[in-house]
Amino acid sequence: MQRLFGTGPRIAARQSAALFALAGTLALVGIRNEPGRAHDLLLIAIADLLLAGMAWILPWHRWSRRSPAVLALPGLAVLGFSTWAFGGVATGTGPFLVLLYTWAALHFPRWILLALLPPAAIAYVVPLIVTAQPPVVLGSALILLPVALAVALLIEAQARHLRDDRERLSRIERWRAAMIGALAHDVRSPLATVQMTLEELRDGATGHTTRMVDAALRQTSRIDRLAAGLLDLNRIDTTGHLRLDRQPTSAREAVLSALSYVSSADVRVQIPHDLTLDVDRERFEQIIVNLVGNALRYGGPPVIVTITSDGTTDRLEVRDHGKGVPEEVRPRLFTRFGAGDREGVGLGLWIVRELAQAHDGEAHYEPGDPGARMIVTFPAAGTRG
């Protein structure tokens, strides 16, 4: 279905192919209902199906984006033959004319719609005159043409408005992505220098100074993680997914490694030593850091990290013993910027959800009674197709 929806010359041509294929199929079906006109219906079906094939296979993307508009001309020629062959009966050709104009309005500017009016009038009205149709039939045809054009112009205006909006949003998104990427990248370079300086100061520090330097180092690590989160935000938004390097990973080792980036005095780990996960270790550790950091910031100690497996699904649970999440906040917990406050921008849980989905899993909240449980589930090792 993706081949039929979107914009550009290839999509426009393929949509016209679908329209011609439908008309040709209906003509073939009509042979059964009107065997006396089988010859004419067969000619119409062949013409429509040939047009459909040509519209589908030609390399329209190599030419002008308006080049598929030429397909309307042979389409109108088939319409004119159909009207003439059936003695001016316009019950079948009228709707096709409207559909053809609607298709053109979705993809081409208004001047093309106006340029198609003379050939449309020739294809639709002249056969009615040649077959000596009564004035009431000619009158209905003369009314249908401007109505079809008016509807097409309205559709073209709306489609143009939507295209302009999409282009504007695309420009905004490109600037936003560039700014976020530059900001996150530029922050990490001076931050590395600050971190190395603090580490050197720590070697000679004692007592209260040591505690202050340790606190500063934790905060620089947090800023580094926030910058990494902004980079992930940028990658997720611009590509729609993250590329993962999934490998068999020791669950316990990955969690303990992740906890080295946070203050883990109030964190307990309940994970079997032999449990192996099928994850991207770096991304998985980021999930742990975000969930544990969130639990330490908003919940109450102790924070318990548990991973279990039933053979098909691995289940990560990070539980705190605080007050839990207020009812009104829960619906937006894992949305972007949904749970931010003055201490953070609200990206952590959203990134957790995106990373979980990248692992073909999901993230959700459960009440801890007391506290909160943040759950991430994903396919167990050996179950991924």
CSV table of C-alpha atoms in Angstrom, one decimal:
chain,number,residue,atom,x,y,z
A,1,MET,CA,0.0,0.0,0.0
A,2,GLN,CA,2.9,2.4,0.6
A,3,ARG,CA,3.6,2.3,-3.2
A,4,LEU,CA,0.2,4.1,-3.7
A,5,PHE,CA,0.4,6.8,-1.1
A,6,GLY,CA,2.6,9.9,-0.9
A,7,THR,CA,3.8,12.5,-3.2
A,8,GLY,CA,6.0,12.8,-6.3
A,9,PRO,CA,5.7,11.7,-9.9
A,10,ARG,CA,6.0,8.0,-9.2
A,11,ILE,CA,3.2,8.0,-6.7
A,12,ALA,CA,1.0,10.1,-9.0
A,13,ALA,CA,1.6,7.7,-11.9
A,14,ARG,CA,0.8,4.6,-9.7
A,15,GLN,CA,-2.4,6.1,-8.5
A,16,SER,CA,-3.5,6.7,-12.0
A,17,ALA,CA,-2.5,3.1,-12.8
A,18,ALA,CA,-4.8,2.0,-10.1
A,19,LEU,CA,-7.6,4.2,-11.5
A,20,PHE,CA,-7.1,2.8,-15.0
A,21,ALA,CA,-6.9,-0.8,-13.8
A,22,LEU,CA,-10.2,-0.3,-11.9
A,23,ALA,CA,-11.9,1.1,-15.0
A,24,GLY,CA,-10.5,-1.8,-17.2
A,25,THR,CA,-11.7,-4.4,-14.7
A,26,LEU,CA,-15.2,-2.9,-14.6
A,27,ALA,CA,-15.3,-3.0,-18.4
A,28,LEU,CA,-14.4,-6.7,-18.3
A,29,VAL,CA,-17.1,-7.3,-15.7
A,30,GLY,CA,-19.5,-5.4,-18.0
A,31,ILE,CA,-19.0,-7.9,-20.8
A,32,ARG,CA,-20.9,-10.5,-18.8
A,33,ASN,CA,-23.8,-8.1,-18.2
A,34,GLU,CA,-23.9,-6.8,-21.8
A,35,PRO,CA,-22.7,-9.5,-24.1
A,36,GLY,CA,-24.0,-7.6,-27.1
A,37,ARG,CA,-21.4,-4.9,-26.5
A,38,ALA,CA,-18.6,-7.3,-25.7
A,39,HIS,CA,-16.4,-6.0,-28.5
A,40,ASP,CA,-16.5,-2.4,-27.4
A,41,LEU,CA,-16.1,-3.3,-23.7
A,42,LEU,CA,-13.1,-5.5,-24.5
A,43,LEU,CA,-11.4,-2.6,-26.5
A,44,ILE,CA,-12.1,-0.3,-23.5
A,45,ALA,CA,-10.7,-2.8,-21.0
A,46,ILE,CA,-7.6,-3.4,-23.1
A,47,ALA,CA,-7.0,0.3,-23.5
A,48,ASP,CA,-7.4,1.0,-19.8
A,49,LEU,CA,-5.2,-1.9,-18.7
A,50,LEU,CA,-2.5,-0.9,-21.2
A,51,LEU,CA,-2.6,2.6,-19.7
A,52,ALA,CA,-2.4,1.1,-16.2
A,53,GLY,CA,0.7,-0.9,-17.1
A,54,MET,CA,2.4,2.0,-18.8
A,55,ALA,CA,1.6,4.3,-15.9
A,56,TRP,CA,3.0,1.7,-13.4
A,57,ILE,CA,6.3,0.7,-15.1
A,58,LEU,CA,7.6,3.9,-16.8
A,59,PRO,CA,10.4,5.7,-14.8
A,60,TRP,CA,8.4,8.8,-14.0
A,61,HIS,CA,10.8,9.8,-11.2
A,62,ARG,CA,13.5,10.5,-13.8
A,63,TRP,CA,11.4,13.1,-15.5
A,64,SER,CA,9.6,16.3,-14.4
A,65,ARG,CA,7.4,15.9,-11.3
A,66,ARG,CA,4.4,17.0,-13.4
A,67,SER,CA,5.1,14.6,-16.3
A,68,PRO,CA,2.4,12.1,-15.1
A,69,ALA,CA,-0.2,14.7,-15.9
A,70,VAL,CA,0.0,13.6,-19.6
A,71,LEU,CA,-1.7,10.3,-18.6
A,72,ALA,CA,-4.9,12.3,-18.3
A,73,LEU,CA,-5.0,12.8,-22.1
A,74,PRO,CA,-5.2,9.1,-23.1
A,75,GLY,CA,-7.5,8.6,-20.1
A,76,LEU,CA,-9.9,11.2,-21.6
A,77,ALA,CA,-9.5,9.6,-25.0
A,78,VAL,CA,-10.8,6.3,-23.6
A,79,LEU,CA,-13.6,8.1,-21.8
A,80,GLY,CA,-14.6,9.8,-25.1
A,81,PHE,CA,-14.6,6.4,-27.0
A,82,SER,CA,-16.7,4.9,-24.2
A,83,THR,CA,-19.3,7.6,-24.3
A,84,TRP,CA,-19.5,7.4,-28.1
A,85,ALA,CA,-19.5,3.5,-28.2
A,86,PHE,CA,-22.4,3.4,-25.8
A,87,GLY,CA,-24.5,5.8,-27.8
A,88,GLY,CA,-23.9,8.8,-25.5
A,89,VAL,CA,-24.8,7.0,-22.3
A,90,ALA,CA,-22.8,9.0,-19.7
A,91,THR,CA,-23.7,7.1,-16.5
A,92,GLY,CA,-20.4,5.3,-16.4
A,93,THR,CA,-18.1,7.9,-18.0
A,94,GLY,CA,-19.3,10.8,-15.8
A,95,PRO,CA,-17.9,9.4,-12.5
A,96,PHE,CA,-14.7,8.4,-14.2
A,97,LEU,CA,-14.3,12.0,-15.4
A,98,VAL,CA,-14.7,13.3,-11.8
A,99,LEU,CA,-12.2,10.7,-10.5
A,100,LEU,CA,-9.7,11.7,-13.1
A,101,TYR,CA,-10.0,15.3,-12.2
A,102,THR,CA,-9.7,14.5,-8.5
A,103,TRP,CA,-6.5,12.5,-9.1
A,104,ALA,CA,-5.1,15.4,-11.1
A,105,ALA,CA,-6.0,17.9,-8.3
A,106,LEU,CA,-4.1,15.9,-5.7
A,107,HIS,CA,-0.9,16.1,-7.6
A,108,PHE,CA,-0.8,19.0,-10.0
A,109,PRO,CA,-1.2,22.8,-9.9
A,110,ARG,CA,-4.4,24.5,-10.9
A,111,TRP,CA,-3.1,25.6,-14.3
A,112,ILE,CA,-3.0,21.9,-15.3
A,113,LEU,CA,-6.6,21.5,-14.2
A,114,LEU,CA,-7.6,24.4,-16.3
A,115,ALA,CA,-5.6,23.2,-19.3
A,116,LEU,CA,-7.4,19.8,-19.1
A,117,LEU,CA,-10.8,21.5,-19.4
A,118,PRO,CA,-10.9,21.7,-23.2
A,119,PRO,CA,-9.8,18.1,-23.8
A,120,ALA,CA,-12.3,17.0,-21.1
A,121,ALA,CA,-15.1,18.9,-22.8
A,122,ILE,CA,-14.2,17.3,-26.2
A,123,ALA,CA,-14.0,13.8,-24.7
A,124,TYR,CA,-17.2,14.1,-22.7
A,125,VAL,CA,-19.5,16.5,-24.6
A,126,VAL,CA,-18.7,15.9,-28.3
A,127,PRO,CA,-19.7,12.2,-28.2
A,128,LEU,CA,-23.0,13.3,-26.8
A,129,ILE,CA,-23.5,15.7,-29.6
A,130,VAL,CA,-22.4,13.2,-32.3
A,131,THR,CA,-24.8,10.6,-30.9
A,132,ALA,CA,-27.7,13.2,-31.0
A,133,GLN,CA,-28.5,13.1,-27.3
A,134,PRO,CA,-31.5,15.2,-26.2
A,135,PRO,CA,-30.9,18.7,-24.6
A,136,VAL,CA,-31.5,17.4,-21.1
A,137,VAL,CA,-28.5,15.0,-21.4
A,138,LEU,CA,-26.3,17.7,-23.0
A,139,GLY,CA,-27.4,20.1,-20.2
A,140,SER,CA,-26.4,17.6,-17.5
A,141,ALA,CA,-23.0,17.1,-19.2
A,142,LEU,CA,-22.4,20.9,-19.4
A,143,ILE,CA,-23.2,21.2,-15.7
A,144,LEU,CA,-21.0,18.2,-14.7
A,145,LEU,CA,-17.9,19.7,-16.3
A,146,PRO,CA,-17.7,22.9,-14.3
A,147,VAL,CA,-18.8,21.0,-11.1
A,148,ALA,CA,-15.9,18.6,-11.6
A,149,LEU,CA,-13.5,21.5,-12.2
A,150,ALA,CA,-14.7,23.4,-9.1
A,151,VAL,CA,-14.4,20.3,-6.9
A,152,ALA,CA,-10.9,19.7,-8.4
A,153,LEU,CA,-9.8,23.3,-7.7
A,154,LEU,CA,-11.0,23.0,-4.1
A,155,ILE,CA,-9.0,19.7,-3.7
A,156,GLU,CA,-6.0,21.3,-5.3
A,157,ALA,CA,-6.1,24.3,-2.9
A,158,GLN,CA,-6.3,22.1,0.1
A,159,ALA,CA,-3.6,19.7,-1.1
A,160,ARG,CA,-1.3,22.7,-1.8
A,161,HIS,CA,-2.0,24.0,1.7
A,162,LEU,CA,-1.1,20.7,3.2
A,163,ARG,CA,2.1,20.4,1.1
A,164,ASP,CA,3.1,23.9,2.1
A,165,ASP,CA,2.6,23.1,5.8
A,166,ARG,CA,4.6,19.9,5.5
A,167,GLU,CA,7.5,21.7,3.8
A,168,ARG,CA,7.4,24.3,6.5
A,169,LEU,CA,7.4,21.7,9.3
A,170,SER,CA,10.2,19.8,7.5
A,171,ARG,CA,12.3,23.0,7.4
A,172,ILE,CA,11.7,23.5,11.1
A,173,GLU,CA,12.5,19.9,11.9
A,174,ARG,CA,15.8,20.1,10.0
A,175,TRP,CA,16.8,23.3,11.9
A,176,ARG,CA,15.7,21.7,15.2
A,177,ALA,CA,17.6,18.5,14.5
A,178,ALA,CA,20.7,20.5,13.5
A,179,MET,CA,20.6,22.7,16.6
A,180,ILE,CA,20.0,19.7,19.0
A,181,GLY,CA,22.8,17.8,17.4
A,182,ALA,CA,25.2,20.7,17.6
A,183,LEU,CA,24.3,21.5,21.1
A,184,ALA,CA,24.7,18.0,22.4
A,185,HIS,CA,28.0,17.5,20.6
A,186,ASP,CA,29.5,20.8,21.6
A,187,VAL,CA,28.5,20.3,25.2
A,188,ARG,CA,30.4,17.0,25.5
A,189,SER,CA,33.8,18.3,24.4
A,190,PRO,CA,34.3,20.9,27.2
A,191,LEU,CA,32.5,18.6,29.6
A,192,ALA,CA,35.2,16.0,29.1
A,193,THR,CA,37.9,18.5,30.0
A,194,VAL,CA,36.0,19.5,33.2
A,195,GLN,CA,35.6,15.8,34.1
A,196,MET,CA,39.3,15.1,33.7
A,197,THR,CA,40.2,18.2,35.8
A,198,LEU,CA,37.8,17.0,38.5
A,199,GLU,CA,39.3,13.5,38.5
A,200,GLU,CA,42.8,15.0,38.9
A,201,LEU,CA,41.6,17.2,41.8
A,202,ARG,CA,40.0,14.2,43.4
A,203,ASP,CA,43.3,12.3,43.6
A,204,GLY,CA,44.7,15.0,46.0
A,205,ALA,CA,41.5,15.8,47.8
A,206,THR,CA,40.5,14.8,51.4
A,207,GLY,CA,37.5,14.9,53.6
A,208,HIS,CA,34.8,17.3,52.6
A,209,THR,CA,36.6,18.3,49.4
A,210,THR,CA,36.5,14.7,48.3
A,211,ARG,CA,32.7,14.6,48.7
A,212,MET,CA,32.3,17.9,46.8
A,213,VAL,CA,34.4,16.7,43.9
A,214,ASP,CA,32.5,13.3,43.9
A,215,ALA,CA,29.3,15.3,43.7
A,216,ALA,CA,30.6,17.4,40.9
A,217,LEU,CA,31.7,14.3,39.0
A,218,ARG,CA,28.3,12.8,39.3
A,219,GLN,CA,26.7,15.9,37.9
A,220,THR,CA,29.1,16.0,35.0
A,221,SER,CA,28.2,12.4,34.3
A,222,ARG,CA,24.6,13.4,34.4
A,223,ILE,CA,25.1,16.3,32.0
A,224,ASP,CA,26.9,13.8,29.7
A,225,ARG,CA,24.0,11.5,29.8
A,226,LEU,CA,21.6,14.3,29.1
A,227,ALA,CA,23.7,15.3,26.0
A,228,ALA,CA,23.6,11.6,24.9
A,229,GLY,CA,19.8,11.7,25.4
A,230,LEU,CA,19.5,14.7,23.2
A,231,LEU,CA,21.6,12.9,20.5
A,232,ASP,CA,19.2,9.9,20.8
A,233,LEU,CA,16.2,12.3,20.6
A,234,ASN,CA,17.7,13.6,17.4
A,235,ARG,CA,18.4,10.2,15.9
A,236,ILE,CA,15.0,8.8,16.8
A,237,ASP,CA,13.2,11.8,15.3
A,238,THR,CA,15.1,12.0,12.0
A,239,THR,CA,15.2,8.2,11.2
A,240,GLY,CA,12.2,6.8,13.1
A,241,HIS,CA,14.3,4.1,14.6
A,242,LEU,CA,17.7,3.3,16.2
A,243,ARG,CA,20.2,0.9,14.7
A,244,LEU,CA,21.0,-1.7,17.4
A,245,ASP,CA,24.0,-4.0,17.9
A,246,ARG,CA,22.2,-6.8,19.7
A,247,GLN,CA,24.4,-9.4,21.3
A,248,PRO,CA,24.1,-12.0,24.1
A,249,THR,CA,24.7,-9.9,27.2
A,250,SER,CA,25.1,-10.9,30.9
A,251,ALA,CA,22.1,-9.1,32.5
A,252,ARG,CA,23.8,-8.7,35.9
A,253,GLU,CA,27.1,-7.4,34.5
A,254,ALA,CA,25.2,-4.9,32.3
A,255,VAL,CA,23.1,-3.6,35.2
A,256,LEU,CA,26.1,-3.3,37.5
A,257,SER,CA,28.0,-1.4,34.8
A,258,ALA,CA,25.2,1.0,34.3
A,259,LEU,CA,24.9,1.6,38.1
A,260,SER,CA,28.5,2.8,38.2
A,261,TYR,CA,27.1,6.0,36.5
A,262,VAL,CA,24.6,6.8,39.3
A,263,SER,CA,24.7,7.0,43.0
A,264,SER,CA,24.0,3.3,43.8
A,265,ALA,CA,24.1,3.3,47.6
A,266,ASP,CA,20.3,2.9,47.8
A,267,VAL,CA,20.0,0.5,44.8
A,268,ARG,CA,19.7,-3.3,45.2
A,269,VAL,CA,20.1,-5.7,42.4
A,270,GLN,CA,18.2,-9.0,42.2
A,271,ILE,CA,19.3,-10.6,39.0
A,272,PRO,CA,20.4,-14.3,38.4
A,273,HIS,CA,24.1,-14.6,37.7
A,274,ASP,CA,23.4,-16.8,34.6
A,275,LEU,CA,20.7,-14.7,33.0
A,276,THR,CA,21.6,-13.6,29.4
A,277,LEU,CA,19.8,-10.9,27.5
A,278,ASP,CA,19.6,-10.3,23.7
A,279,VAL,CA,20.2,-6.6,23.7
A,280,ASP,CA,22.3,-3.7,22.6
A,281,ARG,CA,24.4,-3.4,25.7
A,282,GLU,CA,25.0,0.3,25.5
A,283,ARG,CA,21.3,1.0,24.9
A,284,PHE,CA,20.3,-1.4,27.6
A,285,GLU,CA,22.6,0.3,30.1
A,286,GLN,CA,21.0,3.6,29.1
A,287,ILE,CA,17.6,2.2,30.0
A,288,ILE,CA,18.9,1.2,33.4
A,289,VAL,CA,20.6,4.6,34.0
A,290,ASN,CA,17.4,6.5,33.1
A,291,LEU,CA,15.0,4.3,35.1
A,292,VAL,CA,17.2,4.1,38.2
A,293,GLY,CA,18.0,7.9,38.0
A,294,ASN,CA,14.3,8.6,37.7
A,295,ALA,CA,13.5,6.3,40.7
A,296,LEU,CA,16.2,8.0,42.9
A,297,ARG,CA,15.1,11.5,41.9
A,298,TYR,CA,11.3,11.1,42.3
A,299,GLY,CA,10.9,7.9,44.4
A,300,GLY,CA,12.1,6.7,47.8
A,301,PRO,CA,14.8,4.2,48.8
A,302,PRO,CA,15.5,1.4,48.3
A,303,VAL,CA,15.4,1.1,44.6
A,304,ILE,CA,15.3,-2.5,43.5
A,305,VAL,CA,16.4,-3.6,40.0
A,306,THR,CA,15.0,-7.0,39.0
A,307,ILE,CA,15.2,-9.0,35.8
A,308,THR,CA,13.3,-12.2,35.2
A,309,SER,CA,12.6,-14.4,32.2
A,310,ASP,CA,9.9,-16.9,31.3
A,311,GLY,CA,11.8,-18.2,28.3
A,312,THR,CA,10.1,-16.0,25.7
A,313,THR,CA,10.1,-12.6,27.4
A,314,ASP,CA,12.6,-10.8,29.5
A,315,ARG,CA,11.1,-8.5,32.1
A,316,LEU,CA,13.1,-5.6,33.6
A,317,GLU,CA,11.6,-4.0,36.7
A,318,VAL,CA,12.9,-0.9,38.5
A,319,ARG,CA,11.0,-0.3,41.7
A,320,ASP,CA,11.2,2.4,44.2
A,321,HIS,CA,9.5,2.8,47.6
A,322,GLY,CA,8.3,6.4,47.4
A,323,LYS,CA,4.8,7.8,47.0
A,324,GLY,CA,4.3,6.5,43.5
A,325,VAL,CA,3.2,8.4,40.4
A,326,PRO,CA,0.1,10.6,40.7
A,327,GLU,CA,-2.9,9.5,38.7
A,328,GLU,CA,-3.0,12.5,36.5
A,329,VAL,CA,0.7,12.1,35.5
A,330,ARG,CA,0.6,8.5,34.5
A,331,PRO,CA,-0.9,8.9,31.0
A,332,ARG,CA,2.0,11.1,29.9
A,333,LEU,CA,4.8,9.3,31.7
A,334,PHE,CA,6.5,7.9,28.6
A,335,THR,CA,5.7,10.7,26.3
A,336,ARG,CA,8.3,13.2,25.1
A,337,PHE,CA,8.6,16.1,27.6
A,338,GLY,CA,5.5,14.7,29.3
A,339,ALA,CA,7.0,14.2,32.8
A,340,GLY,CA,9.5,17.0,32.9
A,341,ASP,CA,9.9,19.5,35.8
A,342,ARG,CA,12.4,22.0,37.0
A,343,GLU,CA,15.0,19.3,37.5
A,344,GLY,CA,14.7,17.8,34.0
A,345,VAL,CA,13.3,18.2,30.5
A,346,GLY,CA,11.2,15.0,30.6
A,347,LEU,CA,13.1,13.0,28.0
A,348,GLY,CA,14.3,10.1,30.2
A,349,LEU,CA,11.2,7.9,30.2
A,350,TRP,CA,10.4,8.7,26.6
A,351,ILE,CA,13.9,7.6,25.5
A,352,VAL,CA,13.3,4.4,27.6
A,353,ARG,CA,10.1,3.7,25.7
A,354,GLU,CA,11.8,4.3,22.3
A,355,LEU,CA,14.8,2.1,23.2
A,356,ALA,CA,12.4,-0.6,24.4
A,357,GLN,CA,10.4,-0.5,21.2
A,358,ALA,CA,13.7,-0.6,19.2
A,359,HIS,CA,14.3,-3.9,21.0
A,360,ASP,CA,10.8,-5.1,19.9
A,361,GLY,CA,9.6,-4.5,23.4
A,362,GLU,CA,7.6,-2.0,25.4
A,363,ALA,CA,7.7,0.1,28.6
A,364,HIS,CA,5.0,0.8,31.0
A,365,TYR,CA,4.2,1.8,34.6
A,366,GLU,CA,2.7,-0.3,37.4
A,367,PRO,CA,1.9,0.9,41.0
A,368,GLY,CA,4.3,-0.5,43.6
A,369,ASP,CA,2.1,-0.2,46.7
A,370,PRO,CA,4.2,1.5,47.9
A,371,GLY,CA,6.2,3.2,45.3
A,372,ALA,CA,6.4,2.8,41.5
A,373,ARG,CA,7.4,0.0,39.2
A,374,MET,CA,8.8,0.9,35.8
A,375,ILE,CA,8.6,-2.2,33.6
A,376,VAL,CA,10.4,-2.9,30.3
A,377,THR,CA,9.8,-6.1,28.5
A,378,PHE,CA,11.5,-7.5,25.3
A,379,PRO,CA,12.0,-10.8,23.6
A,380,ALA,CA,14.2,-13.3,25.3
A,381,ALA,CA,17.5,-14.5,23.8
A,382,GLY,CA,16.9,-17.1,21.1
A,383,THR,CA,13.2,-16.1,20.4
A,384,ARG,CA,13.8,-13.3,17.9
A,385,GLY,CA,13.0,-14.2,14.3
